[in-house]
Short mmCIF file of C-alpha atoms in Angstrom, two decimals:
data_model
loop_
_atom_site.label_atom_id
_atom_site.label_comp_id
_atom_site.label_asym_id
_atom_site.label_seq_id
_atom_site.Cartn_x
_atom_site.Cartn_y
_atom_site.Cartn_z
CA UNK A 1388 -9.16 -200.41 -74.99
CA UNK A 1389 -7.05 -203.48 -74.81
CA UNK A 1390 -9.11 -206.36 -74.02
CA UNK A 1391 -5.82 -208.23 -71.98
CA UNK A 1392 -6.65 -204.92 -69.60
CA UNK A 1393 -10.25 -204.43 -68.65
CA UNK A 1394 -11.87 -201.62 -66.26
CA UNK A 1395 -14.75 -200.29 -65.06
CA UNK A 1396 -15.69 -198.16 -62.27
CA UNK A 1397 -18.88 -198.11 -59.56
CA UNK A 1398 -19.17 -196.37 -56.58
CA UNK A 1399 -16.72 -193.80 -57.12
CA UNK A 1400 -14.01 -197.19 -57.52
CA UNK A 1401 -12.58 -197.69 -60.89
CA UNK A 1402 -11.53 -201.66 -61.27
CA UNK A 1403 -8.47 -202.32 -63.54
CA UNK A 1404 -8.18 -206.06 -64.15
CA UNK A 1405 -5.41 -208.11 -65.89
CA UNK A 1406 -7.33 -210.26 -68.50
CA UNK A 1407 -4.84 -212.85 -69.76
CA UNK A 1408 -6.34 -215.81 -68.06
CA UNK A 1409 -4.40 -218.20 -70.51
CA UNK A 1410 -0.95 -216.89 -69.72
CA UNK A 1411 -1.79 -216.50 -66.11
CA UNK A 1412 -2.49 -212.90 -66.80
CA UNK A 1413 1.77 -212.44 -68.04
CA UNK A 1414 2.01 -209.03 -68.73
CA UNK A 1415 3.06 -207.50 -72.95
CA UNK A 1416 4.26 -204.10 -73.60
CA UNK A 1417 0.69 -203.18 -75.08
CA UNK A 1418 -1.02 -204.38 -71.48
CA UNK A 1419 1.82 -201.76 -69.51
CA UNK A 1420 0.44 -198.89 -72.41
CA UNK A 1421 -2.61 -199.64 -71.71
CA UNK A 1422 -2.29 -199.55 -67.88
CA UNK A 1423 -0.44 -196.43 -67.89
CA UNK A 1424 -3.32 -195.03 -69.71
CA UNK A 1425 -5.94 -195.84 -67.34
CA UNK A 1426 -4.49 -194.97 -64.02
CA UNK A 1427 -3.46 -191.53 -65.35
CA UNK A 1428 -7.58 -191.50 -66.63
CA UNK A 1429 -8.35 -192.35 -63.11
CA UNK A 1430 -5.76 -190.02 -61.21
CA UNK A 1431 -7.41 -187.27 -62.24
CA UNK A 1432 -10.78 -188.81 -62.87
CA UNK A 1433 -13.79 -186.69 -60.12
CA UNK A 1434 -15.54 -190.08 -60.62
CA UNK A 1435 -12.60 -192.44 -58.98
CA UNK A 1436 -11.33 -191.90 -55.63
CA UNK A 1437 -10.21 -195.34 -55.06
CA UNK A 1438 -8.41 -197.75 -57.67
CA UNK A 1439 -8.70 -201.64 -57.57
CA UNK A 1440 -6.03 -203.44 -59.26
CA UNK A 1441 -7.02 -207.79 -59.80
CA UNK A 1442 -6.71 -210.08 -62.45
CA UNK A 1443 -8.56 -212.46 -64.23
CA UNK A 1444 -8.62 -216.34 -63.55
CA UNK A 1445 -6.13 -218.02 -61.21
CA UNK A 1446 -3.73 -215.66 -61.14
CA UNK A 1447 -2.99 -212.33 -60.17
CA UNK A 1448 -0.28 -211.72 -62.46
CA UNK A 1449 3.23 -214.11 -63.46
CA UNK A 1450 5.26 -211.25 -64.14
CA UNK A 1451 6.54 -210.32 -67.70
CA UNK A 1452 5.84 -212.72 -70.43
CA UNK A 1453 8.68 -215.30 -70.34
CA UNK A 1454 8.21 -216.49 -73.51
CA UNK A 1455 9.74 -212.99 -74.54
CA UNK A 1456 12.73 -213.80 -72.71
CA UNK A 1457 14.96 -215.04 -75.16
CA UNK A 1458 14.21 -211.68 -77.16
CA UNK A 1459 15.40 -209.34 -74.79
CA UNK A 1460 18.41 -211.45 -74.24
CA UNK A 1461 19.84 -210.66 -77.45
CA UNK A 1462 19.52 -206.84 -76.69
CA UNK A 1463 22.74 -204.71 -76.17
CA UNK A 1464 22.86 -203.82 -72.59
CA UNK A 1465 21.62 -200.38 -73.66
CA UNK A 1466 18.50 -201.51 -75.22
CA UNK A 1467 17.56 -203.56 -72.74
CA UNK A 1468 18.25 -200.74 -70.00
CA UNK A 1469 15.95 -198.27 -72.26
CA UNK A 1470 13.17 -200.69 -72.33
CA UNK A 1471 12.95 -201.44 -68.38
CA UNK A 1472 12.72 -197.73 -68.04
CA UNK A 1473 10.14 -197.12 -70.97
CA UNK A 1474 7.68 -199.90 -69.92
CA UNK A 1475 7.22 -201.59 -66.68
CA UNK A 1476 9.58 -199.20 -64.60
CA UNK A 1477 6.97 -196.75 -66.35
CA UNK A 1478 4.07 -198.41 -64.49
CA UNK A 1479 5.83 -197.79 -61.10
CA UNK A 1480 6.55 -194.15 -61.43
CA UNK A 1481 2.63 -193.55 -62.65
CA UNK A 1482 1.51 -195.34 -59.69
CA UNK A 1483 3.80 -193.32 -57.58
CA UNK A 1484 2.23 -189.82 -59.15
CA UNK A 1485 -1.27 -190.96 -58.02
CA UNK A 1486 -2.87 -190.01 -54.14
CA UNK A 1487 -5.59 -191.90 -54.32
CA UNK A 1488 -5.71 -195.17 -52.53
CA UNK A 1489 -4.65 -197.85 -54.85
CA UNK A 1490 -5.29 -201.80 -53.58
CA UNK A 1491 -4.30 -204.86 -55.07
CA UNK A 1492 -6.54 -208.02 -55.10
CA UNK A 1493 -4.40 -210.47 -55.43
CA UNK A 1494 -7.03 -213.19 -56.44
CA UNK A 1495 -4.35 -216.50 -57.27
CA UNK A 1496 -0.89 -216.43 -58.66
CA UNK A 1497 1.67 -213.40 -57.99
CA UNK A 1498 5.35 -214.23 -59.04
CA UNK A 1499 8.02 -212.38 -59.88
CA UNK A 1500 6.89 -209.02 -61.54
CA UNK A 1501 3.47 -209.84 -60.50
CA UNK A 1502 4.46 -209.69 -56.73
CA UNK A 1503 6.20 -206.40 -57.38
CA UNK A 1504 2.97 -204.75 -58.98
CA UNK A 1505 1.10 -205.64 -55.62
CA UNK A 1506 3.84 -203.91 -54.05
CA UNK A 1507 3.45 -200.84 -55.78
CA UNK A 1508 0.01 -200.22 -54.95
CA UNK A 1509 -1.09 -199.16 -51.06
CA UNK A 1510 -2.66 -202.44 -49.67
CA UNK A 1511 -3.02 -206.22 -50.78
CA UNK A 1512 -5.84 -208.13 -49.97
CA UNK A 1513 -5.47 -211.70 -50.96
CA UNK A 1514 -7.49 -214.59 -51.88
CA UNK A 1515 -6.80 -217.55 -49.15
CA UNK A 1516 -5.61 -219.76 -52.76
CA UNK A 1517 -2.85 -216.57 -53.36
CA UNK A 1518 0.73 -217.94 -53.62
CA UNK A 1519 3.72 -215.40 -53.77
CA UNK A 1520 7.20 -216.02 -55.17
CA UNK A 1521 10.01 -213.61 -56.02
CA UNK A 1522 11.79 -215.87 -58.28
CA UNK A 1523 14.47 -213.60 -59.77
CA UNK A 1524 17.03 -214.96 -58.79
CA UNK A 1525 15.86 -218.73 -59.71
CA UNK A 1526 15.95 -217.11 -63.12
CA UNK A 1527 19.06 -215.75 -63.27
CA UNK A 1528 17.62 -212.25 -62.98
CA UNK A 1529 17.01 -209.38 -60.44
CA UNK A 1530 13.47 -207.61 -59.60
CA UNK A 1531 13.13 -204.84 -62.38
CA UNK A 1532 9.90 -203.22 -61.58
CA UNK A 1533 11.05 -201.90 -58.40
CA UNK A 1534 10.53 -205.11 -56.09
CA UNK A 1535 13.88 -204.69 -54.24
CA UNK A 1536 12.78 -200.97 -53.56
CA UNK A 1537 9.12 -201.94 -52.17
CA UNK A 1538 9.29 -205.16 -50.39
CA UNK A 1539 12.15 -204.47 -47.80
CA UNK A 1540 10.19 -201.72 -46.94
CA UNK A 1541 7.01 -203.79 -46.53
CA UNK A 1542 8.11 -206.49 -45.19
CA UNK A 1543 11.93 -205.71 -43.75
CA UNK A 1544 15.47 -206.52 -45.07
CA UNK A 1545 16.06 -209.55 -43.49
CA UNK A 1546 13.11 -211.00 -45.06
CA UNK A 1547 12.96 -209.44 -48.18
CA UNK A 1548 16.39 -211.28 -48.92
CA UNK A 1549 15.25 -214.75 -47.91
CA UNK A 1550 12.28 -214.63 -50.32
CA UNK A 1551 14.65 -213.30 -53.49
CA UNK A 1552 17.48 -215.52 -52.12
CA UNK A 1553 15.60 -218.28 -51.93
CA UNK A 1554 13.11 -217.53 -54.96
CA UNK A 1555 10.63 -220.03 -52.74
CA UNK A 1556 6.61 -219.67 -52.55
CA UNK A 1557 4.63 -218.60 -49.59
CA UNK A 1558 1.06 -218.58 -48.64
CA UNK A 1559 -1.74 -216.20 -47.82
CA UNK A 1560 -1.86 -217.08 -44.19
CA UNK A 1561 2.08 -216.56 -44.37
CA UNK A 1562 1.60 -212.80 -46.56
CA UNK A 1563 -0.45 -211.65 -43.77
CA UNK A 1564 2.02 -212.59 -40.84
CA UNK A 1565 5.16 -211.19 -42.58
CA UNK A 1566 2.81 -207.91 -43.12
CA UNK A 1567 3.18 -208.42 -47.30
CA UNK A 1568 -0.86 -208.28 -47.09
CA UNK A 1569 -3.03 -206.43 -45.43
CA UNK A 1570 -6.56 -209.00 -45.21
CA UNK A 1571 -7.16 -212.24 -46.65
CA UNK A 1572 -10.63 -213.34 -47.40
CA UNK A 1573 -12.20 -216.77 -49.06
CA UNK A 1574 -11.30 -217.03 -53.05
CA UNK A 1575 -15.64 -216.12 -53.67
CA UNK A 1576 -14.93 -213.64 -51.47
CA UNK A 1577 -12.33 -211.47 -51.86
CA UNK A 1578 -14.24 -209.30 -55.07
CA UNK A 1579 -16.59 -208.56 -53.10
CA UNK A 1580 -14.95 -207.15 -50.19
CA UNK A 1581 -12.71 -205.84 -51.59
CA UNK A 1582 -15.42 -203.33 -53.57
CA UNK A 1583 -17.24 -203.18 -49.87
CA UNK A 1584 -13.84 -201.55 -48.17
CA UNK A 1585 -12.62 -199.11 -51.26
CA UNK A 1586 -16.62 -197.98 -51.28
CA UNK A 1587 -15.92 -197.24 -47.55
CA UNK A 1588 -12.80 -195.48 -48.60
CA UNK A 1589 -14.08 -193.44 -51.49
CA UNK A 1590 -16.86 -191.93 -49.60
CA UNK A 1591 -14.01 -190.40 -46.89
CA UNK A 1592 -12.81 -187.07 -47.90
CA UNK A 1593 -11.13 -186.93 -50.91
CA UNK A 1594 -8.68 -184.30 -50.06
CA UNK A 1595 -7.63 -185.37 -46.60
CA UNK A 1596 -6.66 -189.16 -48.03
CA UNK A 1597 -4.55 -187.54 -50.78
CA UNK A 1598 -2.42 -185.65 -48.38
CA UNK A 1599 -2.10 -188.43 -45.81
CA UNK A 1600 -1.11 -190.97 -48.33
CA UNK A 1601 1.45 -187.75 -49.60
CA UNK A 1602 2.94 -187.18 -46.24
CA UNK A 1603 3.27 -190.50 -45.37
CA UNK A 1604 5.18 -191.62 -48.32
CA UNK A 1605 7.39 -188.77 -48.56
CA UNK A 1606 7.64 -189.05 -44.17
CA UNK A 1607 9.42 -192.13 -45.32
CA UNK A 1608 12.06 -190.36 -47.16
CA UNK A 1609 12.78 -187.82 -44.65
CA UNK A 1610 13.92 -186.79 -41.13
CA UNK A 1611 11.37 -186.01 -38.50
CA UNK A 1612 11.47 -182.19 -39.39
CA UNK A 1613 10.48 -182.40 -42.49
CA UNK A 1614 7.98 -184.55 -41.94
CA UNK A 1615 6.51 -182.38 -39.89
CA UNK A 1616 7.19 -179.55 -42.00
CA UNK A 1617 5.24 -180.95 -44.54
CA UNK A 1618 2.62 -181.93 -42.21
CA UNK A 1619 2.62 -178.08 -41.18
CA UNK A 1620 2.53 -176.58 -45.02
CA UNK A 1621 -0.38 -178.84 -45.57
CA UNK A 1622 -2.78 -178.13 -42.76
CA UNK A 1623 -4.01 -175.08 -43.85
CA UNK A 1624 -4.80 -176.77 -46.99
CA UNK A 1625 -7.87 -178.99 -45.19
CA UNK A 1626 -8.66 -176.32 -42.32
CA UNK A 1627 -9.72 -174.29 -45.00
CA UNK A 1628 -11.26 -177.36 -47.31
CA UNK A 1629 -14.94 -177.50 -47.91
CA UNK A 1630 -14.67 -181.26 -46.95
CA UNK A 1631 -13.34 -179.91 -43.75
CA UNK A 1632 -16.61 -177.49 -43.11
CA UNK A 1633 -18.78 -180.45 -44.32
CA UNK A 1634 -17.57 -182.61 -41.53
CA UNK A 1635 -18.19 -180.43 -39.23
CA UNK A 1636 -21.51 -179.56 -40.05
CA UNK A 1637 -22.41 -183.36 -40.61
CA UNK A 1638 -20.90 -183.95 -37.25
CA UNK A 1639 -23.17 -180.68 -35.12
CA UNK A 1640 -26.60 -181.75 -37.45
CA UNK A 1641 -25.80 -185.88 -36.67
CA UNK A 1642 -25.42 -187.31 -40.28
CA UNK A 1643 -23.13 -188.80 -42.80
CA UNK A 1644 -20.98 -186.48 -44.44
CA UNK A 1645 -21.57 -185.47 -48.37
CA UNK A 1646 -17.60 -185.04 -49.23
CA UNK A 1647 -16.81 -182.79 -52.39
CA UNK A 1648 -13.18 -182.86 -52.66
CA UNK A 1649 -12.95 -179.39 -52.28
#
């Protein structure tokens, strides 16, 4: 394993977390490989039913590695097109495949691609120190890992603009009003709760979270009848579940459910 990407998993939550501290945890081609590689591990992983995303240091993550820049520049349009799609853009569609709840700690710095990556996953807690900037446009650039496609949706299109427009910085306590995080907790803090709420989660049924986070995200795509078509197609699927029969019988003998996944 790559040690720029480190992970580990307790309690049933598997930790992925950026280790670049000296480039502010900038992101290579070999860190996306390596990335890709673990969340498909933990998609299908019976040990994971949550997945932590963080980073090492003072930063969450600066994006792409600038000083690569200049490289891609010199691309044909073609190239560079083929390389969005093979790496980074890669990263968003794997964390789109995966049902599981996904949460970013965003534990310092998140610009540009870094912001994006937060956006990709379910929820954002944030360290009080967080700043976020989407500073495409201060670059000459536009969002390429799929920031224009997540954060209107997050945070609305009015507001989505003004922070690309305006490529400036905003705080945790600002995150949480817009809605671009979900909790912010003290810098010594944010670790740990953030292991304390995806242990909550990963000891819910398995099963029913999958499909919730399924037809919620696809809800978003669709017209109320579908939605509720897929809501409909899918209810027979936990009726029958043996996390379904466990919660009942937890709930008649008057003690925590033992979820299976099944």
């Amino acid at each position: 394993m790559s040690e720029t990407v480190v992970s580990s998993v307790a309690d049933k939550v598997a930790t992925i977390r950026l280790n670049r501290p000296e480039k502010l945890n900038a992101f290579t081609d070999d860190m996306i490989t390596t990335w890709v590689g673990l969340l498909e591990e933990y998609r299908s992983s019976e040990d994971v039913n949550v997945i932590v995303i963080t980073g090492t240091g003072r930063a969450f993550s600066t994006g792409g590695d600038v000083g690569k820049f200049s490289d891609y520049a010199s691309n044909t349009a073609a190239g560079i097109k083929a390389r969005l799609s093979e790496n980074v853009q890669r990263l968003a569609m794997k964390m789109q495949d995966i049902d599981k709840p996904v949460i970013a700690a965003v534990n310092g710095l998140a610009i540009g691609g870094g912001v994006d990556i937060a956006l990709m996953c379910d929820m954002r807690f944030a360290a009080r120190s967080a700043k976020f900037a989407e500073t495409y446009v201060k670059m000459g650039l536009i969002p390429g890992a799929g920031g224009a496609y997540y954060l209107p949706r997050i945070v609305g299109v009015a507001k989505a603009l003004e922070l690309f427009w305006s490529s400036e910085s905003i705080d945790a306590t600002e995150a949480l009003r817009i809605g671009l995080v979900n909790r912010v907790f003290d810098d010594d803090k944010l670790a740990e709760e953030t292991q304390a709420f995806a242990s909550k989660l990963a000891r819910g049924a398995p099963l029913a979270m999958k499909l919730v986070k399924r037809i919620l995200y696809r809800g978003l795509e669709t017209d109320l009848r579908g939605a509720l078509d897929l809501v409909a197609s899918n209810m027979p699927v936990v009726r029958m579940s043996e996390d379904h029969q466990e919660a009942i019988a937890a709930f008649r003998e008057k003690r925590e459910p033992k979820f299976s996944g099944k």
